[in-house]
Structures are given as C-alpha cells and as structure tokens.
Coordinates of C-alpha atoms and ligand atoms in Angstrom, one line a residue:
X1103 CA -14.8 -116.6 -83.5
X1104 CA -17.6 -114.1 -84.2
X1105 CA -19.9 -116.7 -81.5
X1106 CA -22.0 -113.7 -80.3
X1107 CA -22.6 -112.3 -83.6
X1108 CA -23.3 -115.9 -85.0
X1109 CA -26.0 -116.6 -82.5
X1110 CA -27.8 -113.6 -82.9
X1111 CA -27.8 -113.7 -87.0
X1112 CA -28.6 -117.6 -86.1
X1113 CA -32.2 -116.5 -84.6
X1114 CA -33.2 -114.3 -87.1
X1115 CA -32.2 -116.8 -89.9
X1116 CA -34.3 -119.1 -87.7
X1117 CA -37.1 -117.2 -87.1
X1118 CA -37.7 -115.8 -91.0
X1119 CA -36.7 -119.1 -93.1
X1120 CA -39.2 -121.1 -91.3
X1121 CA -41.8 -118.7 -92.6
X1122 CA -44.3 -119.9 -95.4
X1123 CA -44.9 -116.4 -96.5
X1124 CA -43.6 -113.3 -95.0
X1125 CA -44.7 -109.9 -95.2
X1126 CA -43.3 -106.1 -94.9
X1127 CA -44.1 -106.3 -91.1
X1128 CA -41.9 -109.7 -91.0
X1129 CA -39.0 -108.3 -93.0
X1130 CA -38.9 -105.3 -90.7
X1131 CA -38.7 -107.3 -87.8
X1132 CA -36.1 -109.5 -88.9
X1133 CA -33.8 -106.0 -89.8
X1134 CA -34.7 -104.8 -86.2
X1135 CA -33.1 -107.9 -84.7
X1136 CA -30.5 -107.4 -87.4
X1137 CA -29.9 -104.0 -86.5
X1138 CA -29.6 -105.0 -82.7
X1139 CA -27.1 -107.7 -83.4
X1140 CA -24.9 -105.6 -85.5
X1141 CA -24.7 -102.8 -82.7
X1142 CA -24.7 -105.5 -79.8
X1143 CA -21.3 -106.3 -82.3
X1144 CA -20.0 -103.0 -81.9
X1145 CA -20.3 -102.9 -85.6
X1146 CA -19.3 -98.8 -86.6
X1147 CA -23.3 -97.2 -86.4
X1148 CA -22.7 -95.6 -90.1
X1149 CA -22.1 -98.9 -91.2
X1150 CA -25.0 -100.3 -89.2
X1151 CA -27.6 -97.9 -90.6
X1152 CA -26.3 -97.9 -94.4
X1153 CA -26.7 -101.9 -93.9
X1154 CA -30.3 -101.7 -92.3
X1155 CA -31.2 -99.1 -94.9
X1156 CA -30.2 -101.1 -97.7
X1157 CA -31.3 -104.5 -96.9
X1158 CA -34.7 -103.2 -96.0
X1159 CA -35.3 -101.6 -99.1
X1160 CA -33.6 -104.9 -101.3
X1161 CA -35.9 -107.1 -98.8
X1162 CA -39.3 -104.9 -99.7
X1163 CA -38.6 -105.5 -103.3
X1164 CA -41.3 -107.4 -105.4
X1165 CA -39.0 -109.6 -105.9
X1166 CA -38.5 -111.2 -102.2
X1167 CA -42.0 -111.2 -101.2
X1168 CA -43.4 -112.9 -104.3
X1169 CA -40.6 -115.4 -104.7
X1170 CA -41.2 -119.3 -104.2
X1171 CA -39.3 -119.2 -101.0
X1172 CA -38.9 -115.3 -99.7
X1173 CA -37.3 -116.5 -96.1
X1174 CA -34.4 -117.9 -98.3
X1175 CA -34.6 -114.9 -100.6
X1176 CA -34.2 -112.9 -97.6
X1177 CA -31.3 -114.4 -96.2
X1178 CA -29.7 -114.6 -99.1
X1179 CA -30.2 -110.8 -99.0
X1180 CA -28.5 -110.4 -95.9
X1181 CA -25.8 -112.7 -97.0
X1182 CA -24.7 -110.6 -100.0
X1183 CA -24.9 -107.5 -97.8
X1184 CA -22.6 -109.1 -95.2
X1185 CA -20.0 -110.3 -97.7
X1186 CA -19.6 -106.6 -99.1
X1187 CA -19.5 -105.4 -95.7
X1188 CA -16.6 -108.0 -94.9
X1189 CA -14.5 -106.5 -98.3
X1190 CA -16.4 -108.6 -101.3
X1191 CA -13.8 -111.2 -102.4
X1192 CA -10.7 -111.9 -101.0
X1193 CA -7.5 -109.8 -101.5
X1194 CA -4.2 -111.7 -101.9
X1195 CA -0.9 -110.3 -101.3
X1196 CA 0.4 -108.3 -104.1
X1197 CA 3.7 -109.3 -104.3
X1198 CA 7.0 -109.4 -107.2
X1199 CA 8.5 -112.4 -108.7
X1200 CA 11.2 -114.3 -107.5
X1201 CA 13.9 -112.2 -108.9
X1202 CA 13.5 -109.0 -106.9
X1203 CA 13.1 -108.9 -103.1
X1204 CA 9.4 -107.7 -102.4
X1205 CA 9.3 -105.9 -99.2
X1206 CA 6.3 -106.6 -96.9
X1207 CA 6.4 -103.7 -94.1
X1208 CA 4.4 -104.6 -90.9
X1209 CA 2.7 -101.7 -88.6
X1210 CA 0.9 -101.4 -85.3
X1211 CA 0.7 -100.8 -81.7
X1212 CA 2.5 -102.5 -79.1
X1213 CA 0.7 -105.7 -78.1
X1214 CA -1.3 -105.9 -81.8
X1215 CA 0.2 -109.1 -82.1
X1216 CA 2.6 -107.7 -84.9
X1217 CA 5.6 -109.9 -83.9
X1218 CA 3.9 -112.8 -84.0
X1219 CA 2.0 -111.9 -87.3
X1220 CA 5.2 -111.3 -88.7
X1221 CA 6.2 -114.8 -87.6
X1222 CA 3.2 -116.3 -89.1
X1223 CA 3.3 -114.6 -92.1
X1224 CA 6.5 -115.7 -92.9
X1225 CA 5.7 -119.2 -92.5
X1226 CA 2.6 -118.9 -94.6
X1227 CA 4.6 -117.4 -97.5
X1228 CA 7.6 -120.0 -97.2
X1229 CA 4.7 -122.5 -97.2
X1230 CA 4.0 -120.9 -100.6
X1231 CA 7.8 -121.2 -101.7
X1232 CA 8.9 -117.8 -101.1
X1233 CA 12.3 -117.2 -99.3
X1234 CA 11.8 -115.2 -96.7
X1235 CA 14.1 -113.0 -94.5
X1236 CA 12.6 -111.4 -91.5
X1237 CA 14.0 -108.0 -90.0
X1238 CA 13.8 -107.5 -86.6
X1239 CA 13.3 -103.7 -86.5
X1240 CA 11.2 -103.1 -83.3
X1241 CA 13.8 -101.9 -81.2
X1242 CA 11.5 -99.9 -78.9
X1243 CA 9.6 -103.2 -77.2
X1244 CA 12.2 -104.5 -75.1
X1245 CA 12.9 -108.3 -76.4
X1246 CA 11.0 -107.7 -79.4
X1247 CA 13.8 -108.7 -81.8
X1248 CA 14.6 -111.8 -79.4
X1249 CA 11.0 -113.0 -79.6
X1250 CA 11.0 -112.6 -83.6
X1251 CA 14.5 -114.7 -83.6
X1252 CA 12.9 -117.6 -81.5
X1253 CA 9.6 -117.7 -83.7
X1254 CA 12.3 -117.7 -86.7
X1255 CA 14.3 -120.4 -85.5
X1256 CA 10.9 -122.3 -84.6
X1257 CA 9.7 -121.7 -88.4
X1258 CA 12.6 -122.2 -90.1
X1259 CA 13.1 -118.4 -91.6
X1260 CA 16.0 -116.6 -90.9
X1261 CA 15.9 -113.1 -88.8
X1262 CA 18.0 -110.2 -89.5
X1263 CA 18.9 -108.2 -86.4
X1264 CA 21.8 -105.5 -87.2
X1265 CA 23.4 -103.8 -84.9
X1266 CA 23.0 -100.4 -82.8
X1267 CA 19.7 -98.6 -81.8
X1268 CA 18.6 -97.2 -85.5
X1269 CA 15.6 -99.3 -86.7
X1270 CA 16.2 -97.4 -90.0
X1271 CA 19.7 -98.7 -90.4
X1272 CA 19.1 -102.0 -89.3
X1273 CA 16.3 -101.9 -92.2
X1274 CA 18.7 -100.8 -95.0
X1275 CA 21.3 -103.8 -94.0
X1276 CA 18.5 -105.9 -94.0
X1277 CA 17.5 -105.2 -97.1
X1278 CA 21.3 -105.2 -98.5
X1279 CA 21.5 -108.9 -97.2
X1280 CA 18.2 -110.2 -98.7
X1281 CA 19.4 -108.9 -102.3
X1282 CA 22.8 -110.4 -101.9
X1283 CA 21.7 -113.6 -100.5
X1284 CA 18.4 -113.8 -103.3
X1285 CA 15.9 -113.6 -100.8
X1286 CA 12.6 -112.7 -102.7
X1287 CA 10.5 -111.4 -99.7
X1288 CA 11.8 -109.7 -96.6
X1289 CA 9.1 -109.2 -93.8
X1290 CA 10.2 -106.0 -91.6
X1291 CA 8.6 -106.0 -88.0
X1292 CA 8.3 -102.1 -86.9
X1293 CA 8.3 -100.0 -83.8
X1294 CA 5.0 -100.0 -82.3
X1295 CA 3.9 -97.8 -79.2
X1296 CA 1.2 -97.9 -76.5
X1297 CA -0.7 -96.0 -78.9
X1298 CA -0.7 -93.6 -81.9
X1299 CA 2.2 -91.0 -81.2
X1300 CA 3.5 -88.6 -83.8
X1301 CA 7.4 -89.9 -83.2
X1302 CA 6.1 -93.7 -84.0
X1303 CA 4.2 -92.0 -87.3
X1304 CA 7.4 -90.0 -88.2
X1305 CA 9.6 -92.8 -88.1
X1306 CA 6.9 -95.1 -90.0
X1307 CA 7.2 -92.7 -92.6
X1308 CA 10.7 -92.5 -92.8
X1309 CA 11.1 -96.7 -92.9
X1310 CA 8.3 -96.5 -95.4
X1311 CA 10.4 -94.3 -98.0
X1312 CA 13.4 -96.0 -97.4
X1313 CA 12.2 -99.4 -97.6
X1314 CA 9.2 -98.9 -100.4
X1315 CA 7.1 -101.7 -99.3
X1316 CA 5.0 -103.9 -101.9
X1317 CA 2.3 -104.4 -99.0
X1318 CA 2.3 -102.3 -95.7
X1319 CA -0.1 -104.3 -93.5
X1320 CA -1.6 -103.0 -90.6
X1321 CA -1.8 -105.5 -87.7
X1322 CA -4.9 -104.6 -85.6
X1323 CA -6.5 -106.5 -82.7
X1324 CA -10.0 -107.5 -83.1
X1325 CA -10.9 -107.9 -79.4
X1326 CA -10.4 -103.7 -79.3
X1327 CA -13.3 -103.5 -81.7
X1328 CA -13.8 -100.0 -83.2
X1329 CA -10.6 -99.0 -81.9
X1330 CA -9.4 -101.1 -84.2
X1331 CA -10.6 -99.3 -86.7
X1332 CA -9.6 -96.0 -85.8
X1333 CA -6.3 -97.0 -85.6
X1334 CA -6.3 -98.4 -88.8
X1335 CA -7.7 -95.1 -90.3
X1336 CA -4.6 -93.4 -88.4
X1337 CA -2.1 -95.5 -89.6
X1338 CA -3.3 -95.3 -93.2
X1339 CA -3.6 -91.4 -93.1
X1340 CA 0.0 -90.9 -92.2
X1341 CA 1.9 -94.0 -93.6
X1342 CA -1.0 -95.6 -95.8
X1343 CA -1.7 -99.0 -95.4
X1344 CA -2.6 -101.8 -98.4
X1345 CA -4.4 -103.8 -96.2
X1346 CA -4.9 -105.3 -92.8
X1347 CA -4.3 -108.2 -90.7
X1348 CA -6.4 -108.5 -88.2
X1349 CA -4.9 -110.4 -85.0
X1350 CA -6.7 -112.5 -82.3
X1351 CA -9.5 -113.3 -84.2
X1352 CA -10.0 -116.4 -82.3
X1353 CA -11.0 -114.4 -79.4
X1354 CA -13.3 -112.0 -80.7
X1355 CA -16.7 -112.9 -80.2
X1356 CA -18.1 -109.5 -81.0
X1357 CA -17.0 -108.7 -84.6
X1358 CA -17.3 -105.3 -85.0
X1359 CA -13.9 -104.3 -86.1
X1360 CA -13.9 -107.4 -89.1
X1361 CA -17.5 -105.9 -90.1
X1362 CA -16.6 -102.2 -90.0
X1363 CA -13.3 -102.1 -90.9
X1364 CA -13.3 -102.3 -94.7
X1365 CA -16.4 -99.9 -95.2
X1366 CA -14.9 -97.3 -92.8
X1367 CA -10.9 -97.3 -93.9
X1368 CA -11.4 -98.8 -97.7
X1369 CA -8.6 -101.2 -97.0
X1370 CA -9.2 -104.8 -97.0
X1371 CA -8.7 -107.4 -94.3
X1372 CA -5.8 -109.7 -95.8
X1373 CA -5.7 -112.4 -93.0
X1374 CA -6.9 -113.2 -89.8
X1375 CA -4.8 -114.4 -86.6
X1376 CA -6.2 -117.4 -85.0
X1377 CA -4.6 -118.8 -82.5
X1378 CA -1.1 -117.8 -80.8
X1379 CA 1.1 -120.1 -82.7
X1380 CA 3.0 -119.8 -86.0
X1381 CA 0.4 -121.7 -88.4
X1382 CA -2.5 -119.6 -86.5
X1383 CA -2.3 -117.0 -89.8
X1384 CA -5.7 -117.6 -92.4
X1385 CA -6.5 -115.8 -95.7
X1386 CA -9.6 -113.6 -95.0
X1387 CA -12.3 -114.7 -97.2
X1388 CA -15.2 -112.5 -97.0
X1389 CA -18.1 -115.1 -98.2
X1390 CA -16.8 -117.6 -95.7
X1391 CA -17.1 -115.8 -92.8
X1392 CA -20.6 -114.2 -94.1
X1393 CA -21.9 -117.7 -94.4
X1394 CA -20.3 -118.7 -91.0
X1395 CA -22.0 -115.6 -89.2
X1396 CA -25.7 -116.8 -90.6
X1397 CA -24.7 -120.2 -90.0
X1398 CA -24.5 -122.0 -92.9
X1399 CA -21.1 -122.8 -93.6
X1400 CA -19.0 -123.7 -96.9
X1401 CA -19.6 -127.1 -96.4
X1402 CA -23.5 -126.3 -97.6
X1403 CA -22.3 -125.2 -100.8
X1404 CA -19.9 -127.6 -101.3
X1405 CA -22.5 -129.9 -100.8
X1406 CA -24.9 -128.5 -102.7
X1407 CA -22.0 -128.1 -105.5
X1408 CA -21.4 -132.1 -104.8
X1409 CA -25.1 -133.0 -105.0
X1410 CA -25.7 -131.3 -108.2
X1411 CA -23.5 -133.6 -109.7
X1412 CA -23.2 -137.0 -107.5
X1413 CA -26.7 -138.6 -108.0
X1414 CA -28.1 -138.9 -104.5
X1415 CA -27.7 -142.7 -104.9
X1416 CA -24.4 -142.6 -105.8
X1417 CA -23.7 -140.3 -103.4
X1418 CA -24.9 -143.1 -100.8
X1419 CA -22.7 -145.4 -102.4
X1420 CA -19.5 -143.6 -102.2
X1421 CA -20.3 -143.0 -98.3
X1422 CA -20.5 -146.5 -97.6
X1423 CA -17.6 -147.7 -99.6
X1424 CA -15.8 -144.6 -97.6
X1425 CA -16.8 -145.6 -94.6
X1426 CA -16.2 -149.3 -95.0
X1427 CA -12.4 -148.8 -96.8
X1428 CA -13.8 -150.6 -100.1
X1429 CA -13.3 -147.7 -101.6
X1430 CA -11.1 -148.7 -104.9
X1431 CA -8.6 -147.3 -107.6
X1432 CA -11.7 -147.7 -109.9
X1433 CA -13.9 -145.4 -107.4
X1434 CA -10.9 -143.5 -107.5
X1435 CA -10.8 -143.0 -111.2
X1436 CA -14.4 -142.5 -111.5
X1437 CA -14.0 -139.3 -108.5
X1438 CA -11.2 -137.6 -110.7
X1439 CA -13.4 -137.8 -113.7
X1440 CA -16.6 -136.1 -111.3
X1441 CA -14.3 -133.8 -110.0
X1442 CA -13.3 -132.6 -113.2
X1443 CA -17.0 -132.0 -114.1
X1444 CA -17.5 -130.3 -110.8
X1445 CA -15.0 -127.3 -111.2
X1446 CA -11.4 -127.7 -109.5
X1447 CA -10.7 -129.8 -107.0
X1448 CA -8.7 -126.8 -105.6
X1449 CA -11.9 -124.5 -105.4
X1450 CA -13.8 -127.8 -103.8
X1451 CA -10.8 -127.9 -100.9
X1452 CA -11.0 -124.5 -100.7
X1453 CA -14.5 -124.8 -99.6
X1454 CA -13.9 -127.3 -96.8
X1455 CA -12.8 -125.5 -93.4
X1456 CA -11.0 -128.3 -92.4
X1457 CA -8.7 -128.9 -95.8
X1458 CA -8.2 -125.5 -96.4
X1459 CA -4.3 -125.2 -96.2
X1460 CA -3.9 -128.8 -95.2
X1461 CA -4.0 -130.2 -98.8
X1462 CA -1.2 -128.9 -100.4
X1463 CA -1.4 -127.3 -104.0
X1464 CA 1.0 -129.4 -105.3
X1465 CA -1.3 -132.3 -104.4
X1466 CA -4.0 -131.0 -106.4
X1467 CA -2.3 -130.1 -109.6
X1468 CA -4.9 -130.3 -112.5
X1469 CA -1.8 -131.7 -114.9
X1470 CA -0.9 -133.9 -112.0
X1471 CA -4.7 -135.3 -112.5
X1472 CA -4.5 -136.3 -115.6
X1473 CA -1.2 -138.1 -115.5
X1474 CA -3.1 -139.9 -112.9
X1475 CA -6.0 -140.7 -114.9
X1476 CA -3.8 -142.3 -117.8
X1477 CA -1.9 -144.3 -114.8
X1478 CA -5.0 -145.5 -113.4
X1479 CA -6.1 -146.0 -117.4
X1480 CA -2.9 -147.9 -117.7
X1481 CA -4.0 -150.8 -115.1
X1482 CA -6.6 -153.7 -115.5
X1483 CA -9.7 -153.7 -113.9
X1484 CA -8.6 -156.1 -111.4
X1485 CA -5.5 -153.8 -110.4
X1486 CA -7.9 -150.8 -109.9
X1487 CA -10.5 -152.9 -107.5
X1488 CA -7.5 -154.2 -105.4
X1489 CA -4.5 -151.7 -105.2
X1490 CA -2.9 -153.8 -103.4
X1491 CA -2.0 -157.0 -106.0
X1492 CA 0.2 -154.1 -107.8
X1493 CA 3.8 -155.1 -106.9
X1494 CA 7.2 -154.2 -108.4
X1495 CA 6.2 -155.9 -112.1
X1496 CA 2.8 -154.5 -112.6
X1497 CA 3.8 -151.1 -111.3
X1498 CA 6.9 -150.8 -114.0
X1499 CA 3.8 -152.2 -116.6
X1500 CA 1.7 -149.4 -115.7
X1501 CA 4.8 -146.9 -115.9
X1502 CA 5.6 -148.1 -119.2
X1503 CA 2.0 -148.1 -120.2
X1504 CA 1.1 -144.7 -118.9
X1505 CA 4.6 -143.1 -120.2
X1506 CA 5.2 -142.1 -116.6
X1507 CA 7.7 -143.4 -114.4
X1508 CA 7.8 -146.2 -111.8
X1509 CA 8.5 -143.5 -108.8
X1510 CA 4.7 -141.6 -110.5
X1511 CA 3.1 -144.7 -110.2
X1512 CA 4.3 -145.4 -106.5
X1513 CA 3.9 -141.8 -105.7
X1514 CA 0.0 -142.3 -107.0
X1515 CA -0.4 -145.1 -104.7
X1516 CA 0.5 -143.5 -101.5
X1517 CA -1.4 -140.6 -102.9
X1518 CA -4.4 -143.1 -103.3
X1519 CA -4.1 -144.4 -99.4
X1520 CA -3.9 -140.3 -98.4
X1521 CA -7.2 -139.4 -100.5
X1522 CA -9.1 -142.2 -98.6
X1523 CA -8.2 -140.8 -95.4
X1524 CA -9.2 -137.2 -97.1
X1525 CA -12.6 -138.7 -98.5
X1526 CA -13.3 -139.9 -95.1
X1527 CA -13.5 -136.5 -93.6
X1528 CA -15.4 -134.9 -96.5
X1529 CA -18.3 -137.9 -95.9
X1530 CA -18.4 -136.7 -91.9
X1531 CA -18.4 -133.2 -92.7
X1532 CA -21.1 -133.8 -94.9
X1533 CA -22.8 -135.4 -92.6
X1534 CA -22.0 -132.5 -90.0
X1535 CA -23.6 -129.9 -93.1
X1536 CA -26.9 -132.3 -93.4
X1537 CA -27.2 -131.9 -89.8
X1538 CA -26.5 -127.9 -89.7
X1539 CA -29.0 -127.7 -93.1
X1540 CA -31.7 -129.9 -91.1
X1541 CA -31.5 -127.7 -88.5
X1542 CA -32.3 -124.6 -89.9
X1543 CA -35.5 -125.7 -91.8
Ligands
GDP2918 P1 3.7 -107.0 -80.6 O1 4.0 -106.0 -79.4 O2 2.4 -106.5 -81.5 O3 4.4 -107.3 -81.8 O4 2.5 -108.2 -80.0 P2 2.9 -109.6 -80.1 O5 3.2 -110.1 -81.3 O6 3.7 -110.0 -79.0 O7 1.7 -110.5 -79.4 C1 1.2 -109.9 -78.0 C2 0.4 -111.0 -77.4 O8 -0.9 -111.6 -78.4 C3 1.0 -112.1 -77.6 O9 0.7 -112.9 -76.6 C4 1.0 -113.1 -78.7 O10 0.9 -114.6 -78.3 C5 -0.9 -112.9 -78.8 N1 -1.2 -113.0 -80.1 C6 -0.8 -112.4 -81.4 N2 -1.5 -112.9 -82.2 C7 -2.7 -113.7 -81.8 C8 -3.4 -114.2 -82.2 O11 -3.8 -114.2 -83.5 N3 -4.5 -114.7 -81.7 C9 -4.1 -114.9 -80.4 N4 -5.3 -115.9 -79.6 N5 -3.2 -114.1 -79.5 C10 -2.7 -114.2 -80.6

C-alpha cells in the first residue's frame, strides 16, 4: 500500500529530521522533494499546488525556525496537511437504527470491485451486529448475481436475486423482502458499465429515487489514480454520492486517488479494500494513513501514550513478564487500572495496526472492565498471582464476593489467557516501533 509514496516521504523525513538547525533553504528543498513525490504519486496538480503553498507558508513561520526541534515541527506540519488532504477525520456510515431498513447503494464501473465490495461491506456490517440482506441488481455484467450469491454463502449473508431483467423491479422486491423479514440493512449492488455512460447514469438515478439510500457509496479502483477521481466526480454530479470505497488499496503503490479524492470531490473515503477476500475491507482513517506515509506508524503514538503513563522501569518489568509468561492476574488488575488512566482501551486497540478489528467491541467494553475489577478484587492475592489454583470452589466464592456469576468468573479467566497473548503482540509491536523511531533519528 502506497509503497512508493512512503519511500519518497521517508527520505524527506529522514533528511530534515536529522538537522539540528533549519534554514528557509532547507525548508524549500524539503518542500520541493515533497512536491516531486506527490506528482510522482499521481496526485492532482491543483491539490499538489495547494499543499505545497500552504506547507511553505506555515513552515517558514517563526514558530518552526525558532522551535526547539524544527525538523519535528516541520514534519508535524506536513503530517497535519496530509491528514487534511485525506479527509481529516474518519467518516463512518450513517445508518438508521434497527427498527427500519437502512439502504446502502453501491455504484461503480465494471471491474471496480463493486460486487466484491458489496459482500465485504455486508460482512463488515454483519460483524457490527446488523441484519444484512444483499440485493443483486447488477443484471448487466454476466455472472455478477451468481458471484454475489457465492460470496453471500461464504459470509453467511442472504442474497436476494429476484426474477426478470429489470433491476428496479428486483430492488423493489428486495426492499419488500427486507421489510417483511426484518432486516435492518439492505445493500444494493447496481449495474456497472465499462465506462461512464448516460444509460447507466439514468438507470442509477431511477434506482436512487426508488430506494432512497441512506448511503450511496461509489466503489472506485485505487489503481486507476486520477481516473478514479474523475469517475467519482461524474457519479456525484449525476447521482450524488455520500462517500467512496477505494478498492484495491492493497495494490496501490502510488496513492494519487487516495490523496486527491477528498479535495477534488468533497466526498470522504469511507473504506478501503485491502484484499480480494470478503474480510478485506477496512475503515479509512486519514491520520493513520498519513502516519504510515510519513513512516511513523500508529504504533509510535501508542508507545508515546503508553510511555507517558507507564514509567520506563515498570514497562521493562512488564515486558519481561510478558515474555517469560509470568504475567499474572495481579498484573492484569494493575493493567486494567493503568488502561483506565490512559483513556479507553478501545482507543488504544484502535491504534494498533495488527489488532484493530481483531479485538471485538464486547471484549473491551468499559463496563465489563469495572465488573472485572470487582472479580479480581474478590480474589486473594495468592489467587491473583497464580490463577491455576482457582478451581470450582474458589470460583463460586469469588462470584459471590463480587456479585457476579461463576460463568462470569470463568469468562474472565479465559479472557485473561487471551489477553496474555494479545499483550505479547503489543510488546512485539512496541519493539518494532522502537526500531522505527530509532532509524528515523
Ligand atoms: P465489479 O465488476 O465492480 O463487480 O468487480 P468485482 O467485484 O468482480 O471485482 C473485480 C476484480 O477485482 C475481482 O477479481 C476482485 O477479486 C478484485 N478486487 C476487488 N476488490 C479488491 C481489493 O480491494 N483488493 C484486491 N487486491 N482485489 C480486489
């Protein structure tokens, strides 16, 4: 993903962060390299110009040149500008509650990854606890409906196919079915064509008026660079879109579409496709992608955040414990308390590339954490130091003492085992981040 862009930006970052003092000339040189990198990445020319001018202006201000660490200050400016380019903050889907059917209309050219994305989105929303029905309304591309049905079977989501060759009739029937069978989300895969043409747009406008979508998402192929941006513009002008799913982001070494889309169309990228598989869809986080491009992963901010709370020595001790598996329930209790000090566990998990999505929300419910704390406090210190001695009798005593149930105590013990694994991963990530930061210096 964005390998090329990341490489060129990495060079700029390394050059400038190595300097003790920075002159206007250094800044101009760095901005020049950035400009080249963006142009090579196939970013829209207008966007590049705006980016460059704004960066120069801000960077040449007194604040940077006189700051303690001008290199870092400069990189921060570039980072913030990049986040703005990518769309500022994460834009989630806006869907209605479970009592009504929310409709997501998927638009896009043939081959953009529309059908695959329909299934991915269905799997994603199903994972969020929604009841999803897929409607196969791409009746133009041969086998699109069969493909969707096969994907639906794979992810356990019902696919509505309907009769005849009129996509509007199929959509109408799908809506009736969704309502009758109490689905809360209907994802409509629509007709794609090889290129933007009037007949397709007309049909999509009629489809839009029929289903009145909560979200109309364009699926655009990241690998087509600026064409993806032009296509998005065309669809938005004719049909109106609420956001973009940028497919094949995993194969996009350049990044032109990702960096230009928001500024040119005003529409946010809501998801990116990162593999051909039904689970290959990720929410799009501008700040994470900017961090990745500049070679400073989210892991860095995680480590910073964690380090502010956990003293170095403590951290080392913890690492040692995790590595040697002597991490006990007592440490687990300490961790719960620390995590609360750091902010929500969700925000921490969200920063870890490998873990986002792997840890489900119910695993990190904050109320859960309080209950866990109660259970842990009902244990004796001896029990906390060696969880293996907690048999059935102890379990029921602990349950009674904490006002919970034996099942909940058992669940915590199981989760504790899982957490040991997860935290081992954190340690690994952290080591990686340390290396990354080291090489940046
Ligand atoms: P449609 O004509 O727009 O419905 O396109 P498809 O959904 O059939 O996708 C076209 C091709 O792109 C298929 O071979 C997909 O497997 C592939 N594809 C779709 N999304 C992604 C993605 O995010 N990453 C990768 N690597 N391939 C993708």
